[in-house]
CSV table of C-alpha atoms in Angstrom, one decimal:
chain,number,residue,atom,x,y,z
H,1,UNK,CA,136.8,97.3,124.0
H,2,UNK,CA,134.3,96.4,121.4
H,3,UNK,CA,134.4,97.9,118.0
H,4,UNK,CA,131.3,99.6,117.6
H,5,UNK,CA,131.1,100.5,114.1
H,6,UNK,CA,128.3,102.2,112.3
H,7,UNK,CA,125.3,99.6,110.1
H,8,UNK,CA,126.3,99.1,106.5
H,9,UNK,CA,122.6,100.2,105.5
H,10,UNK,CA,124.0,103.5,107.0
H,11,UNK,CA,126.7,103.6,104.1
H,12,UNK,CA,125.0,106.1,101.5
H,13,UNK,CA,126.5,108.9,100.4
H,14,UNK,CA,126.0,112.6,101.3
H,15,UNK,CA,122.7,115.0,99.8
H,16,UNK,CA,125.3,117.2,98.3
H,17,UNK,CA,123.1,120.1,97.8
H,18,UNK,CA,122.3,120.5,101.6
H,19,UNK,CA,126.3,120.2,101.8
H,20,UNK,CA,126.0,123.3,99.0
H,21,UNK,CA,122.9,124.8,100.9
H,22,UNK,CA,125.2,124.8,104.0
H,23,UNK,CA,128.5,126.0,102.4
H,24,UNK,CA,126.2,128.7,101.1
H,25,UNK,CA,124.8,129.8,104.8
H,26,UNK,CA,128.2,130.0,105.5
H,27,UNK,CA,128.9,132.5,103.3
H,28,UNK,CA,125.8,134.5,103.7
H,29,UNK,CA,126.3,134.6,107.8
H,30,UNK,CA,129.7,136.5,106.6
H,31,UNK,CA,126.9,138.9,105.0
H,32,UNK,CA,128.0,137.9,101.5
H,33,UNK,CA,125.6,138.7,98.9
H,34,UNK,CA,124.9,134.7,98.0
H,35,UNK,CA,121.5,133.5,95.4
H,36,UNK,CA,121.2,129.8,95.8
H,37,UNK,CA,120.3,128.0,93.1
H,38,UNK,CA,121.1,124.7,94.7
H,39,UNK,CA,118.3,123.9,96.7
H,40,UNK,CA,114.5,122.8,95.2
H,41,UNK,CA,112.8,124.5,98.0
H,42,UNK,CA,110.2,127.7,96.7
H,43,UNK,CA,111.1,131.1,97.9
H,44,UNK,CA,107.8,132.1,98.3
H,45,UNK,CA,105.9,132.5,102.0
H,46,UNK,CA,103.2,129.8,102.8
H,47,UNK,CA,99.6,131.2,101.4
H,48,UNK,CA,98.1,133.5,103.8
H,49,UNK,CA,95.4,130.5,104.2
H,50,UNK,CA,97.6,128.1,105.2
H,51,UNK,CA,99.3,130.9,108.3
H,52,UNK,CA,96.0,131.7,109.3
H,53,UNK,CA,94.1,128.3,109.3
H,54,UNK,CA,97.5,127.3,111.5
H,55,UNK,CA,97.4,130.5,114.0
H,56,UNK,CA,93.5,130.1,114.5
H,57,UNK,CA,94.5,126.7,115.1
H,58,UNK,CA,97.4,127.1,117.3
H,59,UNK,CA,95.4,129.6,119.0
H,60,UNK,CA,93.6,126.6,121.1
H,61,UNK,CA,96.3,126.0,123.0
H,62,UNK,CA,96.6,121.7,122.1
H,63,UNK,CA,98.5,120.0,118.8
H,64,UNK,CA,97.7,116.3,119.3
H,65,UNK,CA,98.0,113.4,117.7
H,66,UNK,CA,95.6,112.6,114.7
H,67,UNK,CA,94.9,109.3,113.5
H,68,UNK,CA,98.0,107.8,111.6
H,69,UNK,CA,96.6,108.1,108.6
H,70,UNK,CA,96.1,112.0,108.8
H,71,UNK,CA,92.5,114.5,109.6
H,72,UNK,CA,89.3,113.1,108.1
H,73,UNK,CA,88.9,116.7,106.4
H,74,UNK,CA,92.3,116.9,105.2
H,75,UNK,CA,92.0,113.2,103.7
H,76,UNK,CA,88.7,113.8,102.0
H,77,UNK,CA,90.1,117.4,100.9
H,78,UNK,CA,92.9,115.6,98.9
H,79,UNK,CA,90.7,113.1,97.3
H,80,UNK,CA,88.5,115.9,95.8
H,81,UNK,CA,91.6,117.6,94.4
H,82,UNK,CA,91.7,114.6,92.9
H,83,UNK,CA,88.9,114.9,91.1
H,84,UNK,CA,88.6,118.4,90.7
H,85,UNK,CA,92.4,118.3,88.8
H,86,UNK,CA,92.7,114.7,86.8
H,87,UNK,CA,88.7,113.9,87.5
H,88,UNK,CA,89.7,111.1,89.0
H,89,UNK,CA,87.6,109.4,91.6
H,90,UNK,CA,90.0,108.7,94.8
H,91,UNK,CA,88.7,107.5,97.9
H,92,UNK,CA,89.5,109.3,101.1
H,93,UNK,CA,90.0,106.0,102.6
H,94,UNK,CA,92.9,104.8,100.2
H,95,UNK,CA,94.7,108.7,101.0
H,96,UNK,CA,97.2,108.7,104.4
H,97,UNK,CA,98.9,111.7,105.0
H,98,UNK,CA,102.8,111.9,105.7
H,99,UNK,CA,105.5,113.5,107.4
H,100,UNK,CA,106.5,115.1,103.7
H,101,UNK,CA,106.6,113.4,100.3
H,102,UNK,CA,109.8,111.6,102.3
H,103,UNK,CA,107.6,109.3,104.9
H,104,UNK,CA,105.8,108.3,101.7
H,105,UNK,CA,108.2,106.5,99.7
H,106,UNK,CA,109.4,105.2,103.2
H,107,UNK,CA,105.9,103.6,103.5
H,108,UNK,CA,105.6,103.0,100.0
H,109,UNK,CA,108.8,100.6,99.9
H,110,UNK,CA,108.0,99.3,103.4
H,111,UNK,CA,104.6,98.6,102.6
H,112,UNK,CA,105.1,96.9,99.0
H,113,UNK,CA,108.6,94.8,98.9
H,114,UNK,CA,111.2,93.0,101.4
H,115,UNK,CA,115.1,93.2,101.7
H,116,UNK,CA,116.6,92.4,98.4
H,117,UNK,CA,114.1,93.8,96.0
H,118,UNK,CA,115.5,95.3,92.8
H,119,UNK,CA,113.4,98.9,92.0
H,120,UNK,CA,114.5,101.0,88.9
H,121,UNK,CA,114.7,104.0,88.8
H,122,UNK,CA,115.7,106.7,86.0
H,123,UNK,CA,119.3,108.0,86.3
H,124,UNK,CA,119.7,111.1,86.4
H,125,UNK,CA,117.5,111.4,89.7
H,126,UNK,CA,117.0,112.2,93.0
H,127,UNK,CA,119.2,110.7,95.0
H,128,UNK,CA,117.1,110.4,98.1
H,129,UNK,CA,115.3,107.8,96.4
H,130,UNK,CA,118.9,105.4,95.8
H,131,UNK,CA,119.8,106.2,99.5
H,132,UNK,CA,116.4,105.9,100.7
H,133,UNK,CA,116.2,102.1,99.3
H,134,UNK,CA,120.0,101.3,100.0
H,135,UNK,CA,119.1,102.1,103.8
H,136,UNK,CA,116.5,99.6,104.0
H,137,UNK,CA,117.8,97.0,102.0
H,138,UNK,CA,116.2,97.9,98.8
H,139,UNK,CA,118.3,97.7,95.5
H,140,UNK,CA,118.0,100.5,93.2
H,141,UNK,CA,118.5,99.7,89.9
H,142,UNK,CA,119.7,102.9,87.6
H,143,UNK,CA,118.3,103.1,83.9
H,144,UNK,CA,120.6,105.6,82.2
H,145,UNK,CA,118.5,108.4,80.3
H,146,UNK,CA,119.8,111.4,78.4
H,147,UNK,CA,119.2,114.2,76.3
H,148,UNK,CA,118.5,111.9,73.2
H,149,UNK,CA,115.5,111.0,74.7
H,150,UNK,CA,114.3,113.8,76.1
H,151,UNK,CA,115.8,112.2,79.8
H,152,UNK,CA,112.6,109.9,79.7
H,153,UNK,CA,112.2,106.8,81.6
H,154,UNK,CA,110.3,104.4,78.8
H,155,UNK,CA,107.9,101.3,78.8
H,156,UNK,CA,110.8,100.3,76.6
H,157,UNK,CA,113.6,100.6,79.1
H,158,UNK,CA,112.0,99.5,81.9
H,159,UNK,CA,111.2,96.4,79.7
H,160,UNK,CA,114.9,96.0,78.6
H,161,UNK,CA,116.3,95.9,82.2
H,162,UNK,CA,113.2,93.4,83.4
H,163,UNK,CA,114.6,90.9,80.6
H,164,UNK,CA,118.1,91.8,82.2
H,165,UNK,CA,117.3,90.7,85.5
H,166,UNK,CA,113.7,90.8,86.7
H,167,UNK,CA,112.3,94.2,88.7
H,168,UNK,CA,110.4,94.4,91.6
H,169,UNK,CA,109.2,98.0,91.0
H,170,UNK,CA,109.6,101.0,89.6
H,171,UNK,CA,109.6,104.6,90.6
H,172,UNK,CA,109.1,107.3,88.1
H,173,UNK,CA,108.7,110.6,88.9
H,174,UNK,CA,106.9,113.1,86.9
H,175,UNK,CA,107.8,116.4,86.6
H,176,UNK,CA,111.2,114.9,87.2
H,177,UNK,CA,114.2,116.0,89.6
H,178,UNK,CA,116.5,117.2,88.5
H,179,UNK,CA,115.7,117.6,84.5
H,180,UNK,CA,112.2,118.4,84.9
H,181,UNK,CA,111.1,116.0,82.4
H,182,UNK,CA,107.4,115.7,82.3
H,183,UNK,CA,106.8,111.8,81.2
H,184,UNK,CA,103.7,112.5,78.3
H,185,UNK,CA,100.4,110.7,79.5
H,186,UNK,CA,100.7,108.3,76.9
H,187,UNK,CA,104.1,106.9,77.7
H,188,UNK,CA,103.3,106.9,81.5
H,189,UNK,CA,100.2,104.7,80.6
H,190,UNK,CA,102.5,102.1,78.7
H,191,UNK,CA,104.8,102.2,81.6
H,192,UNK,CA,101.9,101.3,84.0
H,193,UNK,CA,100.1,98.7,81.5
H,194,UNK,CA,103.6,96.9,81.8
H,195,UNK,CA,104.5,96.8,85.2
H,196,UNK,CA,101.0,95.6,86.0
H,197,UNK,CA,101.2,92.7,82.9
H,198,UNK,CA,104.7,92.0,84.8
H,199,UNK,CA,104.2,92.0,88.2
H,200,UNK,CA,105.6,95.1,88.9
H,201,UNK,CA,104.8,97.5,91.7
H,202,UNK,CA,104.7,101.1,90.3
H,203,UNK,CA,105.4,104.0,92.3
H,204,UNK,CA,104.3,107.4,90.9
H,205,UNK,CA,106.0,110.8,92.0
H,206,UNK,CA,104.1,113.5,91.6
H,207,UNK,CA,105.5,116.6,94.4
H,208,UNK,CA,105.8,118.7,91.1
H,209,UNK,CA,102.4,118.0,90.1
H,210,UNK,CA,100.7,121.6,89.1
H,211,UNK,CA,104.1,122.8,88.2
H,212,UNK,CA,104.2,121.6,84.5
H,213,UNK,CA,105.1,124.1,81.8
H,214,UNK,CA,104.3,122.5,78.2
H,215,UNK,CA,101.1,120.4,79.3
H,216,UNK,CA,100.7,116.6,79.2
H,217,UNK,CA,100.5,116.4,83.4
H,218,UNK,CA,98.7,113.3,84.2
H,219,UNK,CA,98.2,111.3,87.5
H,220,UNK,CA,99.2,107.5,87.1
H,221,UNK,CA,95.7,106.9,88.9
H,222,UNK,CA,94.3,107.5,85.7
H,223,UNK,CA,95.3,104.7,84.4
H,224,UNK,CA,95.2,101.9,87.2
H,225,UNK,CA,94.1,101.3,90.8
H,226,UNK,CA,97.6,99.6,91.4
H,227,UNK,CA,100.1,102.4,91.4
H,228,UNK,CA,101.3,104.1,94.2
H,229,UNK,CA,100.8,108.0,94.1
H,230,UNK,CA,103.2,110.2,96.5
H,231,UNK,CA,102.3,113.6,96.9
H,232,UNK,CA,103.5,116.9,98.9
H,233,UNK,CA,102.7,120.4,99.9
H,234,UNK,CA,106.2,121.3,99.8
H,235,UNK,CA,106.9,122.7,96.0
H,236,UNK,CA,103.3,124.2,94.6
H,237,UNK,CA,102.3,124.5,97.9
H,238,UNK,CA,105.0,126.7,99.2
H,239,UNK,CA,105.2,124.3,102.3
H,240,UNK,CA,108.3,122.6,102.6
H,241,UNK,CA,109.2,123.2,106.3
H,242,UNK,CA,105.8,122.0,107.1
H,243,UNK,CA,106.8,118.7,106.3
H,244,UNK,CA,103.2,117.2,105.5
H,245,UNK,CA,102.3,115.1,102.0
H,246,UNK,CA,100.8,112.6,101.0
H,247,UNK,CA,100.1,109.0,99.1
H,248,UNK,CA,97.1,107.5,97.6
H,249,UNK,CA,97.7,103.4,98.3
H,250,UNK,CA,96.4,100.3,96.0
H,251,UNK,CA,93.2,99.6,98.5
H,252,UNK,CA,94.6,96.5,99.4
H,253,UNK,CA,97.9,98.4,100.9
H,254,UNK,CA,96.1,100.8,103.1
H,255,UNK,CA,95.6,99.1,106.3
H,256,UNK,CA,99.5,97.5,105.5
H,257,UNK,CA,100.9,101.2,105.2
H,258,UNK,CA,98.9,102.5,108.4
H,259,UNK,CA,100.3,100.1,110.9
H,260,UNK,CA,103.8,100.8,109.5
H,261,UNK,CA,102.9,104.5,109.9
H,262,UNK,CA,101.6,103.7,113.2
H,263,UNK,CA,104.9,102.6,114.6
H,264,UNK,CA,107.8,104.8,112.3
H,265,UNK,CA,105.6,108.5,112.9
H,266,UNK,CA,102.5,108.1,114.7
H,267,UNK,CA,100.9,110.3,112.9
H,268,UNK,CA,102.1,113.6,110.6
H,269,UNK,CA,101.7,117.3,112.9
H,270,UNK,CA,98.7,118.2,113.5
H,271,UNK,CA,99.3,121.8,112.7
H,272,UNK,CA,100.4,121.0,109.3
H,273,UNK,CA,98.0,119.5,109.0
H,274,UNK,CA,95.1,122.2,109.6
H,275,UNK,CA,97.4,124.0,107.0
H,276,UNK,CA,97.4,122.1,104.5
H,277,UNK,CA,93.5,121.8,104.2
H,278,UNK,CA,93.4,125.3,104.3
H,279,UNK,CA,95.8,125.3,101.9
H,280,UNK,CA,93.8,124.1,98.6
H,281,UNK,CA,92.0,127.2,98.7
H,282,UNK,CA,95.0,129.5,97.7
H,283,UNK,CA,95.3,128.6,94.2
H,284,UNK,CA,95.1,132.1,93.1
H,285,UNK,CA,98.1,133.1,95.3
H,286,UNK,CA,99.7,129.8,94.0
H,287,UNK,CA,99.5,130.5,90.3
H,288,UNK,CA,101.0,133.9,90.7
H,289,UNK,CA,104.0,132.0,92.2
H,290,UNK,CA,104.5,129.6,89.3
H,291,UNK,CA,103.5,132.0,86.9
H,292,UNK,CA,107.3,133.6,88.5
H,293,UNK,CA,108.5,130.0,87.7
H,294,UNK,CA,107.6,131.0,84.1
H,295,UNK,CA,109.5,133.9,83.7
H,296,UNK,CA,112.5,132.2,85.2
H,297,UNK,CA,112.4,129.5,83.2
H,298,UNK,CA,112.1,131.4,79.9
H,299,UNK,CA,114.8,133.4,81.0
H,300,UNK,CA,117.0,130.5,81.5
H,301,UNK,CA,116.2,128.6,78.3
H,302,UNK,CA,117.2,131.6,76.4
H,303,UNK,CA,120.4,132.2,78.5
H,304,UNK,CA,121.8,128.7,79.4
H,305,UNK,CA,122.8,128.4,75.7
H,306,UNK,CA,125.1,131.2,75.4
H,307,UNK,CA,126.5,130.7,78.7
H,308,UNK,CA,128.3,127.7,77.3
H,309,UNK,CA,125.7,125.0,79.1
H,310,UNK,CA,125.3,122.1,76.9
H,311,UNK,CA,122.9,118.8,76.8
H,312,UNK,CA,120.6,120.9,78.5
H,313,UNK,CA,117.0,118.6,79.4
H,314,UNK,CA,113.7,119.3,78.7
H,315,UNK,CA,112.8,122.5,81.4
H,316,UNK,CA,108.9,121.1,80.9
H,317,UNK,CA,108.1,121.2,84.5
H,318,UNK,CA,109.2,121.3,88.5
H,319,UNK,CA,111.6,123.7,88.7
H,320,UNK,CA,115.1,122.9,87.4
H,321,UNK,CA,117.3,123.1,84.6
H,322,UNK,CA,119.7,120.3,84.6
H,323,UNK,CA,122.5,121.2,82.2
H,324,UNK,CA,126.3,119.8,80.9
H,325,UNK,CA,128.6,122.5,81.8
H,326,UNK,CA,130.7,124.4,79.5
H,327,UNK,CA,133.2,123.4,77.6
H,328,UNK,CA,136.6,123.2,78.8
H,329,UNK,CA,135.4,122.7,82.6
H,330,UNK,CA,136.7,120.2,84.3
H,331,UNK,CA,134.5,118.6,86.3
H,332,UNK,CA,131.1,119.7,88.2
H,333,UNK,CA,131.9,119.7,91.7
H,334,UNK,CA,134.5,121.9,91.0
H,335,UNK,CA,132.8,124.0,88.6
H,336,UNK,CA,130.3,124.7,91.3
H,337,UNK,CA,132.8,125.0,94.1
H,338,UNK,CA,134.8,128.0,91.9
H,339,UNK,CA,131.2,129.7,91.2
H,340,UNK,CA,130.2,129.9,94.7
H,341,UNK,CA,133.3,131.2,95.9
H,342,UNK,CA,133.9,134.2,93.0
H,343,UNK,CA,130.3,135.1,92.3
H,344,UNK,CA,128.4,133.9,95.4
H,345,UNK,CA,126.0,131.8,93.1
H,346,UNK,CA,125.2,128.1,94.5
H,347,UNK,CA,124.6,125.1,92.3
H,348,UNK,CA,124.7,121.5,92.6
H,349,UNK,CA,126.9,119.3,90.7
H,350,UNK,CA,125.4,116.4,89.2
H,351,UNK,CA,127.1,113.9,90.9
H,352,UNK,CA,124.4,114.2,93.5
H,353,UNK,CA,121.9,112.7,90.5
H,354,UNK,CA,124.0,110.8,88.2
H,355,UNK,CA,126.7,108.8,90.2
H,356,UNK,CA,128.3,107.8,86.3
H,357,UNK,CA,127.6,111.0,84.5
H,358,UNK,CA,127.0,113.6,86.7
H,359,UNK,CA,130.6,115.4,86.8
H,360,UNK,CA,129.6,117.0,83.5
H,361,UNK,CA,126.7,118.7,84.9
H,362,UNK,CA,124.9,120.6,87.3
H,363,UNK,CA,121.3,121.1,88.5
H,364,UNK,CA,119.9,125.0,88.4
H,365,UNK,CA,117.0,125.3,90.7
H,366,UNK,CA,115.0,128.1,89.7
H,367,UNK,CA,112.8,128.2,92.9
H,368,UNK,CA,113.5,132.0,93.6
H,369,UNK,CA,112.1,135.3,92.6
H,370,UNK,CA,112.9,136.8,88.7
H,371,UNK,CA,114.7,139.6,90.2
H,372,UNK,CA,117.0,137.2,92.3
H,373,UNK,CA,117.7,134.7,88.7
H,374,UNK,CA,118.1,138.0,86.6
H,375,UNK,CA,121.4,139.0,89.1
H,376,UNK,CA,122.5,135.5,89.4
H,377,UNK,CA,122.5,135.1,85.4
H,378,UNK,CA,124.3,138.3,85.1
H,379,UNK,CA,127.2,137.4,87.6
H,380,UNK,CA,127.4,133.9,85.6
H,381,UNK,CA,127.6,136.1,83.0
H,382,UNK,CA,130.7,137.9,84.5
H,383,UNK,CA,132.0,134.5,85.8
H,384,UNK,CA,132.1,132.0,82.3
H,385,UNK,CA,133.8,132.6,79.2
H,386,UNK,CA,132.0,134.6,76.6
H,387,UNK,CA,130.8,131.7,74.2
């Protein structure tokens, strides 16, 4: 018998909050009153736009195939949002459309570096990005950030870790999962105006784009031609299970990222598609979702404090608060584990960010309606310690 053992690209750890998003369906198919916290996905339906552009649609009896890169109308959409939001002039012909924000950083580190390449990214983070890279080949190179900088990602660190050992590219994300840390426009220029003097590629996330709370949201496209910008319909949008986003490519990369695109997806559903152009035209239904995001942040700047959270980030944008856990707790994971199972509220532990760190903290998605965070705060309230 041969020993057939799984690829070592296939060694990356777990997404632990869809193991918490799963532990929690568990407990709500008992009928047990769970709110979820853990997961960045918007409670909020898809705009009545979006559902009716896609019924019309569906309506006609045929989904096909589009063009890899995506619909002509949905393309040229995107690039006027573009200038409408950051007046920024895009051309439709640099935009291809994804199967979610996820197919673009797949084309994105396809398209711009081969096996072996060294990419920084900040740490805290989403850890799709680490496994995402591990998987094909890619080495991700973690630059610690904390509260004394506001969990930034500098010009200054990148530069640091360059002299170190030199970096491919870099990916920085923008309002930032988990802290939601909105990088300021001038520090996201230096960081661009560095990796372009050093030969670095430079990989902008934006998903939360539209969700930032204090100001100072800026596309790295206003800055340089070089970056690439990945986009998705999934948080502002209210489109996650849509799975449709998008990335704006260096001009020289586009043809380069559609015959990858080709071959991985052929092309991204057509009725997500048709949605997602309709889609731009729901801003006022939009706004009164974030302006629910609002409230719930407030509520939980005031009340993470005297619940005992500590090193608490910036809550600028997105929709997180990424938080050290109270004194005297032992460690995240099961911090989170004990919450879920006495009070029904779901977290994620840090660890899932922070491979180094993140046992002393916990993410706090805040995705949900007010009435739905107000309950959850109280039964924390009930659960912790009073401080």
């Amino acid at each position: 018998m041969h020993d057939r053992k799984a690829s070592r690209r296939s060694d990356v750890l777990p997404f632990r909050a869809m193991d918490v998003l799963a532990e929690a369906n568990v407990l709500l198919a008992r009928g047990e009153p769970v709110i979820s916290l853990a997961v960045g996905q918007p409670e909020a339906p898809t705009p009545k736009a979006a559902i009716e552009a896609a019924r019309d649609h569906l309506a006609r009896g045929r989904i096909a195939y589009t063009d890899a890169p995506g619909l002509p109308a949905l393309r040229e959409r995107i690039a006027r949002h573009y200038r409408e939001a950051h007046d920024v002039a895009v051309e439709p012909s640099r935009v291809v459309v994804t199967t979610g924000s996820s197919a673009g950083f797949n084309l994105a580190f396809l398209a711009a570096f081969d096996p072996g390449a060294r990419i920084a990214l900040a740490s805290p983070g989403y850890p799709a990005y680490r496994n995402i890279l591990r998987v094909l080949g890619l080495e991700p190179v973690e630059i610690p950030v904390d509260v004394s900088t506001g969990y930034l990602l500098t010009a200054d660190h990148l530069a640091e870790a360059h002299r170190e050992a030199p970096i491919d590219g870099v990916l920085v994300a923008s309002p930032a999962n988990p802290t939601g840390t909105v990088t300021p426009p001038q520090e996201l220029k230096r960081l661009i105006d560095f990796a372009d003097e050093a030969g670095i590629r430079f990989i902008s996330d934006e998903i939360y784009h539209r969700l930032a709370y204090s100001g100072g949201e800026a596309t790295a496209l206003a800055f340089s031609q070089t970056p690439f910008v990945v986009n998705s319909f999934s948080k502002y949008y209210c489109m996650t299970g849509w799975r449709i986003g998008w990335i704006v490519l260096p001009p020289e990369m586009v043809r380069v990222a559609e015959r990858i695109a080709q071959s991985l997806y052929i092309s991204a559903p057509e009725l997500s598609q048709v949605a997602a152009t309709a889609v731009f035209d729901a801003t006022e239904e939009l706004d009164r979702v974030r302006e629910v995001y609002v409230q719930n942040r407030d509520l939980l700047m005031r009340e993470l404090p005297a619940l005992g959270f500590r090193d608490i980030a910036p809550i600028d944008g997105a929709f997180y608060a990424y938080a050290g856990i109270p004194e005297g707790e032992a460690n995240a994971s099961d911090f989170c584990r004990r919450l879920l199972a006495d009070s029904h509220v779901a977290m994620t532990p840090g660890i899932d960010f922070d491979l180094t760190r993140g046992e002393r903290f916990v993410r706090i998605s805040y995705a949900c309606g007010h009435a739905a965070l107000e309950e959850a705060v109280g039964r924390l309230k009930v659960a912790l310690p009073s401080r």
